[in-house]
Short mmCIF file of C-alpha atoms in Angstrom, two decimals:
data_model
loop_
_atom_site.label_atom_id
_atom_site.label_comp_id
_atom_site.label_asym_id
_atom_site.label_seq_id
_atom_site.Cartn_x
_atom_site.Cartn_y
_atom_site.Cartn_z
CA MET M 1 29.90 -19.85 -9.77
CA SER M 2 32.89 -20.01 -11.33
CA TYR M 3 33.26 -18.85 -14.71
CA LEU M 4 34.54 -21.98 -16.11
CA VAL M 5 30.55 -23.35 -14.68
CA LYS M 6 29.19 -19.97 -16.68
CA ALA M 7 30.81 -20.49 -19.52
CA ILE M 8 29.76 -24.77 -19.71
CA ARG M 9 26.07 -23.43 -19.29
CA LYS M 10 26.43 -20.84 -21.45
CA LEU M 11 27.53 -23.01 -24.87
CA LYS M 12 25.91 -26.50 -23.29
CA PRO M 13 23.25 -25.16 -20.93
CA THR M 14 21.82 -28.52 -20.58
CA ALA M 15 25.20 -30.57 -20.43
CA GLU M 16 25.44 -32.00 -16.92
CA PHE M 17 29.09 -32.41 -15.47
CA SER M 18 31.36 -32.37 -12.58
CA PHE M 19 35.20 -31.11 -12.50
CA THR M 20 37.99 -30.23 -10.07
CA GLU M 21 39.57 -27.09 -9.56
CA ASP M 22 38.25 -25.22 -12.26
CA ASP M 23 40.15 -27.41 -14.54
CA TYR M 24 39.26 -27.64 -18.22
CA SER M 25 41.00 -31.17 -18.32
CA SER M 26 39.16 -32.44 -15.67
CA ILE M 27 35.44 -32.38 -17.08
CA LYS M 28 33.63 -35.13 -16.36
CA TRP M 29 30.44 -35.48 -18.96
CA ASP M 30 28.09 -36.43 -17.21
CA ILE M 31 24.82 -35.48 -20.18
CA LEU M 32 26.02 -33.81 -23.28
CA ASP M 33 23.88 -33.63 -26.24
CA GLY M 34 26.50 -32.74 -28.91
CA ASP M 35 30.04 -32.29 -28.48
CA ALA M 36 31.71 -31.51 -25.87
CA PRO M 37 32.99 -27.49 -26.56
CA THR M 38 36.60 -27.49 -26.54
CA LEU M 39 39.29 -25.97 -24.52
CA ALA M 40 38.83 -22.68 -26.54
CA GLU M 41 35.64 -22.45 -27.38
CA VAL M 42 35.47 -22.27 -22.99
CA ASN M 43 37.91 -19.57 -22.75
CA ALA M 44 36.09 -17.29 -25.09
CA ALA M 45 32.85 -18.55 -23.68
CA ILE M 46 35.06 -16.86 -20.41
CA GLU M 47 36.12 -14.17 -21.83
CA GLN M 48 32.37 -13.43 -23.41
CA VAL M 49 30.77 -13.93 -19.85
CA LYS M 50 33.48 -11.06 -17.78
CA ALA M 51 33.22 -9.07 -20.26
CA ASP M 52 28.28 -9.29 -20.42
CA GLU M 53 29.29 -9.62 -16.59
CA ALA M 54 31.19 -5.74 -16.83
CA GLN M 55 28.53 -4.70 -19.37
CA ALA M 56 25.91 -5.19 -16.41
CA GLU M 57 27.31 -3.44 -14.10
CA LEU M 58 27.69 -0.98 -15.99
CA GLU M 59 23.85 -1.19 -16.64
CA LYS M 60 23.13 -0.96 -13.61
CA ALA M 61 25.57 1.78 -12.26
CA ALA M 62 23.81 4.10 -15.21
CA LYS M 63 20.20 3.04 -14.04
CA LYS M 64 21.19 3.98 -10.10
CA GLN M 65 22.56 7.92 -11.61
CA ALA M 66 19.91 8.06 -14.08
CA ALA M 67 17.29 7.26 -11.21
CA GLU M 68 18.81 9.82 -8.38
CA ALA M 69 18.88 12.46 -11.32
CA LYS M 70 15.35 11.85 -11.54
CA LEU M 71 14.55 12.69 -7.82
CA VAL M 72 16.93 14.81 -8.03
CA ALA M 73 14.59 16.82 -10.90
CA LEU M 74 11.69 15.93 -7.73
CA GLY M 75 13.57 17.61 -5.35
CA LEU M 76 14.51 14.83 -3.17
CA ASP M 77 18.03 13.91 -2.35
CA LEU M 78 19.35 10.46 -0.69
CA ASP M 79 18.97 11.58 2.81
CA ASP M 80 15.07 12.41 1.80
CA LEU M 81 15.29 8.45 0.78
CA ARG M 82 17.21 7.10 2.92
CA ALA M 83 14.59 8.01 5.59
CA LEU M 84 11.94 6.93 3.49
CA GLY M 85 14.12 3.11 3.64
CA LEU M 86 14.93 3.34 -0.06
#
């Protein structure tokens, strides 16, 4: 899903729209409650979506690292996990 779509879904979750080539100026609003978000609002939402995704990846990596540390504390290693299919 493109960042343009993600940003619009963040700003106007119930909106239905179409566009071409990830181009804000080509957006055709089929269903929209209220005013269309401005280009500046969409660009800000895109940056927020990117930041949210980056944060989610960091949290995922931290959880994996914490889980691996717990397993090591239990006396297991990654080879043990692979043997168990995990």
